[in-house]
mmCIF file with all atom_site columns, C-alpha atoms in Angstrom:
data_model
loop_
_atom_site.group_PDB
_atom_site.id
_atom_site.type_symbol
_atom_site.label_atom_id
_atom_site.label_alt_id
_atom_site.label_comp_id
_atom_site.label_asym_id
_atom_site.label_entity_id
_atom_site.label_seq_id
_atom_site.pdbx_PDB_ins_code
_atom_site.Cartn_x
_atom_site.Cartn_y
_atom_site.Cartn_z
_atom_site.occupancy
_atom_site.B_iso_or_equiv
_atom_site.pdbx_formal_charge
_atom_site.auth_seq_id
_atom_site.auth_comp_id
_atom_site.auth_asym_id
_atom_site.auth_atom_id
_atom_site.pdbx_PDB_model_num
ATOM 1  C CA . UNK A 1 1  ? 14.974 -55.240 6.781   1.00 58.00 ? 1  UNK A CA 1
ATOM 2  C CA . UNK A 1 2  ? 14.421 -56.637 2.798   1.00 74.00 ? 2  UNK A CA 1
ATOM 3  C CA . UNK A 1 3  ? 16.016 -55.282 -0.290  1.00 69.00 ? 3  UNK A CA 1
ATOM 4  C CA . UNK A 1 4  ? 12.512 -54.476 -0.876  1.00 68.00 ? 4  UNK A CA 1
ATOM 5  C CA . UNK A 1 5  ? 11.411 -53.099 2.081   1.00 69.00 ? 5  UNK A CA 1
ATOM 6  C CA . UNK A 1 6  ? 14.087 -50.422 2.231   1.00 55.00 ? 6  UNK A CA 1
ATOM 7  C CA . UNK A 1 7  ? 13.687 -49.564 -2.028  1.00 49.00 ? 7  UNK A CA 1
ATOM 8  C CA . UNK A 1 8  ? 9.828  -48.904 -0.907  1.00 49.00 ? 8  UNK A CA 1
ATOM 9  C CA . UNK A 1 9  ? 11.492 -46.816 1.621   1.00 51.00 ? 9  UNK A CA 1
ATOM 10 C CA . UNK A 1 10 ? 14.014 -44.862 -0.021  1.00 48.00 ? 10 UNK A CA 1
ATOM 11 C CA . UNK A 1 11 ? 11.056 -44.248 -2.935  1.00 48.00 ? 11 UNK A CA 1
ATOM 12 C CA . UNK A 1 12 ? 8.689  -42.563 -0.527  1.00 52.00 ? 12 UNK A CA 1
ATOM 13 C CA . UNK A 1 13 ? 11.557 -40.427 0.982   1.00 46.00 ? 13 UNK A CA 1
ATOM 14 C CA . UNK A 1 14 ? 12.419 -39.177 -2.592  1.00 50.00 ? 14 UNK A CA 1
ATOM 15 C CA . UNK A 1 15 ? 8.668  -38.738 -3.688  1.00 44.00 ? 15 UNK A CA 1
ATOM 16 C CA . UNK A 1 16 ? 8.355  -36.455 -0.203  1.00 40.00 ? 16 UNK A CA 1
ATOM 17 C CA . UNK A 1 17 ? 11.264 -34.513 -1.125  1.00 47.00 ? 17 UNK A CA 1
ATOM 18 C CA . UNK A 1 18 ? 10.534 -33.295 -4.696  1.00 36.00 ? 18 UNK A CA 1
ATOM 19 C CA . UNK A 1 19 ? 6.438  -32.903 -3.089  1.00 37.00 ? 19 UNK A CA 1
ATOM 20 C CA . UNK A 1 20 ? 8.267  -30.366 -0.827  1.00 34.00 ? 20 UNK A CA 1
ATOM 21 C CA . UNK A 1 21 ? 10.825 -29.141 -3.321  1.00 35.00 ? 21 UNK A CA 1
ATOM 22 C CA . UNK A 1 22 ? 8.167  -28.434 -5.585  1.00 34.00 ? 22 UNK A CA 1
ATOM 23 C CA . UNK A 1 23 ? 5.572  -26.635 -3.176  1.00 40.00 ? 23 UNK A CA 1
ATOM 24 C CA . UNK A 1 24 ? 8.656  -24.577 -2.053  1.00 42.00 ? 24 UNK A CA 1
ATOM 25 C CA . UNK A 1 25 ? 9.688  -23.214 -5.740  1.00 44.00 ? 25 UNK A CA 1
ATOM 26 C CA . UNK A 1 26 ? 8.592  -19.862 -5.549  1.00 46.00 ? 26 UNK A CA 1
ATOM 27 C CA . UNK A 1 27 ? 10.545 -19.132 -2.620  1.00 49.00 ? 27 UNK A CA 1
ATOM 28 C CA . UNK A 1 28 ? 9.633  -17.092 0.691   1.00 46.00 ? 28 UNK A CA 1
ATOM 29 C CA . UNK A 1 29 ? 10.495 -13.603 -1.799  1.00 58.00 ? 29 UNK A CA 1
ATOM 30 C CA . UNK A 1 30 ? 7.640  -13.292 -3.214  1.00 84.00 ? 30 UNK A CA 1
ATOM 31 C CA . UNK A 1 31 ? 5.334  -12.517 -0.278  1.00 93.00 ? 31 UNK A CA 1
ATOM 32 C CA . UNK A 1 32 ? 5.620  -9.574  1.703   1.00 94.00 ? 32 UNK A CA 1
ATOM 33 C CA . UNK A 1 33 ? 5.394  -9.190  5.730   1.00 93.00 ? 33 UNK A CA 1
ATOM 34 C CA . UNK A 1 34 ? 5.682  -5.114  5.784   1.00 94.00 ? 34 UNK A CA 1
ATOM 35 C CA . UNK A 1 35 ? 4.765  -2.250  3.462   1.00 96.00 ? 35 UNK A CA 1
ATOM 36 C CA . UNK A 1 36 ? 7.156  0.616   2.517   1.00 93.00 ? 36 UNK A CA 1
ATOM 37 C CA . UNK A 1 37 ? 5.103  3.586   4.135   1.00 92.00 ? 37 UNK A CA 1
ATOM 38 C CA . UNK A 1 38 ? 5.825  6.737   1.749   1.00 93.00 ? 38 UNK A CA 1
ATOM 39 C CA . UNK A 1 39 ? 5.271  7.126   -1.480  1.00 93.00 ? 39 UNK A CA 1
ATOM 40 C CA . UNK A 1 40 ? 7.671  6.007   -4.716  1.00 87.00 ? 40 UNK A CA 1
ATOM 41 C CA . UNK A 1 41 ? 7.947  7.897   -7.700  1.00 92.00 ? 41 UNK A CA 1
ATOM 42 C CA . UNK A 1 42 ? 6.564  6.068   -10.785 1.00 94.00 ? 42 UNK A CA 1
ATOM 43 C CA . UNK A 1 43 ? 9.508  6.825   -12.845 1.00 95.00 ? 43 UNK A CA 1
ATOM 44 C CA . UNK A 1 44 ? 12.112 5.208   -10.714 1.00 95.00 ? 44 UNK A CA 1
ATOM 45 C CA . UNK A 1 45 ? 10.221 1.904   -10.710 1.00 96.00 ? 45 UNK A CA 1
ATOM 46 C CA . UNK A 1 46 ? 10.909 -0.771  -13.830 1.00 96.00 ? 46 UNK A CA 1
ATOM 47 C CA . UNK A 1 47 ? 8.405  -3.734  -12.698 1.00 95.00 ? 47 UNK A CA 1
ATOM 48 C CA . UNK A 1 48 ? 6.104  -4.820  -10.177 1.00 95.00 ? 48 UNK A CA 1
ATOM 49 C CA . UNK A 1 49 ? 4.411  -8.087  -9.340  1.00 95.00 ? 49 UNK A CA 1
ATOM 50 C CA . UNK A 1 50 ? 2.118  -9.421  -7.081  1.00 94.00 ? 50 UNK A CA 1
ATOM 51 C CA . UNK A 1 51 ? 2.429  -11.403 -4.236  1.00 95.00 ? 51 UNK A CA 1
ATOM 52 C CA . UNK A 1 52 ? 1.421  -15.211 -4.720  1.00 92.00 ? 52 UNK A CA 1
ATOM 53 C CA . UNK A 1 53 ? -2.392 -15.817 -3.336  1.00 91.00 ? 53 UNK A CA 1
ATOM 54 C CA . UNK A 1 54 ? -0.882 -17.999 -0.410  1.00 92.00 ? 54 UNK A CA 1
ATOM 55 C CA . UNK A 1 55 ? 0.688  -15.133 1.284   1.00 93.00 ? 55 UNK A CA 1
ATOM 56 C CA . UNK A 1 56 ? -0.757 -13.914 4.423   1.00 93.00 ? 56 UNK A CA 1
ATOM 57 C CA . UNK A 1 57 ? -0.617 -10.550 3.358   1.00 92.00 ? 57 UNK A CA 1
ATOM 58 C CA . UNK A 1 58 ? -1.857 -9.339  -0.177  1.00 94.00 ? 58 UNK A CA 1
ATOM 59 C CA . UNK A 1 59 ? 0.950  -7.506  -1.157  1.00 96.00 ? 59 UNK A CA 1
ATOM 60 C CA . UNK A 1 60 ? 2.893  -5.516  -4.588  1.00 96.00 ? 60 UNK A CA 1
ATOM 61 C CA . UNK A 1 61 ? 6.547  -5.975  -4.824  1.00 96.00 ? 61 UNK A CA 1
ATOM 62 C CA . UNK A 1 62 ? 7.800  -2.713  -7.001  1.00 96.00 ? 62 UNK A CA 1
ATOM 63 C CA . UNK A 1 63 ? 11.410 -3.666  -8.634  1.00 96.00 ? 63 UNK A CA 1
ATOM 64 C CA . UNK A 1 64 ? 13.602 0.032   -8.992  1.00 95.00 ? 64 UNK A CA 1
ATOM 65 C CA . UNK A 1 65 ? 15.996 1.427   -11.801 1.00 96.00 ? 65 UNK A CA 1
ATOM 66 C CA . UNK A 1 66 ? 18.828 0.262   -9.697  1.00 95.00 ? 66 UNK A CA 1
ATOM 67 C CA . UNK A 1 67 ? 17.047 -3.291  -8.471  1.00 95.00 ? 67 UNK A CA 1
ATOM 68 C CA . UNK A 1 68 ? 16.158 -2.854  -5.215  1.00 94.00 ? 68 UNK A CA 1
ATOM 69 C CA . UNK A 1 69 ? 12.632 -4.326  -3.952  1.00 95.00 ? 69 UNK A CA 1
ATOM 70 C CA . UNK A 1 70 ? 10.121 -3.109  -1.780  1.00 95.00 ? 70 UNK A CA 1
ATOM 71 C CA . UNK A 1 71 ? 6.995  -4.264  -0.787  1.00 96.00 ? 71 UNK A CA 1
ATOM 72 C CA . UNK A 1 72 ? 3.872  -2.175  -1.027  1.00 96.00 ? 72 UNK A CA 1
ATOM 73 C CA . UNK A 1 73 ? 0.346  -2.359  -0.168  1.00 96.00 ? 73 UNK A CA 1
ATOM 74 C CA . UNK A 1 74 ? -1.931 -2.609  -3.030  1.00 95.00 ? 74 UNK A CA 1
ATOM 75 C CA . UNK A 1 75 ? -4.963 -0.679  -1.509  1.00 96.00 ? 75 UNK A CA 1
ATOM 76 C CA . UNK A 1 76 ? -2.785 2.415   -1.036  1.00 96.00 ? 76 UNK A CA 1
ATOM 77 C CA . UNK A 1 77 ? -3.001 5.152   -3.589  1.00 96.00 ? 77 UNK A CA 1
ATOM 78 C CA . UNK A 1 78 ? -0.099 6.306   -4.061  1.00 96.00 ? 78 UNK A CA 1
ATOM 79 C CA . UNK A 1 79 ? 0.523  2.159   -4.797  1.00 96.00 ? 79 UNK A CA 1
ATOM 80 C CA . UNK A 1 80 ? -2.586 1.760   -7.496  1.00 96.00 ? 80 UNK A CA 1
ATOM 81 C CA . UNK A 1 81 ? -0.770 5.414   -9.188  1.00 96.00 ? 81 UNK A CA 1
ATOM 82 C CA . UNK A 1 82 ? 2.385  3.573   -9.958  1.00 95.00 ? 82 UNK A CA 1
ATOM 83 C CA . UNK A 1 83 ? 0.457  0.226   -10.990 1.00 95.00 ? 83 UNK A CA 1
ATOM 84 C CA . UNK A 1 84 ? -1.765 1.875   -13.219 1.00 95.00 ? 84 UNK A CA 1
ATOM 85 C CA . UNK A 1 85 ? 1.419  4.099   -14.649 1.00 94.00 ? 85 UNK A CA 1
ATOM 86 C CA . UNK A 1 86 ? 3.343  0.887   -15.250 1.00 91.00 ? 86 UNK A CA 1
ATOM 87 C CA . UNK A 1 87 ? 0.101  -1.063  -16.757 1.00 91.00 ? 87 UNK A CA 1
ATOM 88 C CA . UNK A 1 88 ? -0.109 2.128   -19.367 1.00 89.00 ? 88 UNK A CA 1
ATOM 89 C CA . UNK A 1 89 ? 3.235  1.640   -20.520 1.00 76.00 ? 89 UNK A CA 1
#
């Protein structure tokens, strides 16, 4: 195999790997695969965000005082409550 050859080779290989690198930046965290069922006090959650549009299920992920995460399901109510609370503030 050329000098050549094998640069043009070892150039693809590194333009794949930052392509994939780069499409895997956000991580898996930031979609959710199940919903914490019963309802969450407003006051004991600091942030939430949304899950990225790619995800297979929409989901909230609601950060707590002492940093623990749980996914939630936006259309719930008890869900939009704590949104809205933390959107007011």
């Amino acid at each position: 195999m050329s000098s050549c050859t094998l640069l043009l080779l070892l150039l693809g290989l590194s333009c794949l790997r930052s392509f994939t690198v780069a499409q895997n930046a956000n991580g898996a965290g930031l979609c959710c695969f199940e919903f914490h069922k019963s309802p969450f006090p407003a006051a004991n959650v600091v942030s939430y965000i949304e899950t990225r549009p790619d995800c297979t299920l929409p989901g909230v992920i609601l950060t707590t005082k002492r940093g623990y995460r749980m996914c939630a399901d936006p259309e719930v109510d008890w869900v939009q409550k704590v949104i809205k609370i933390k959107n007011s503030t």
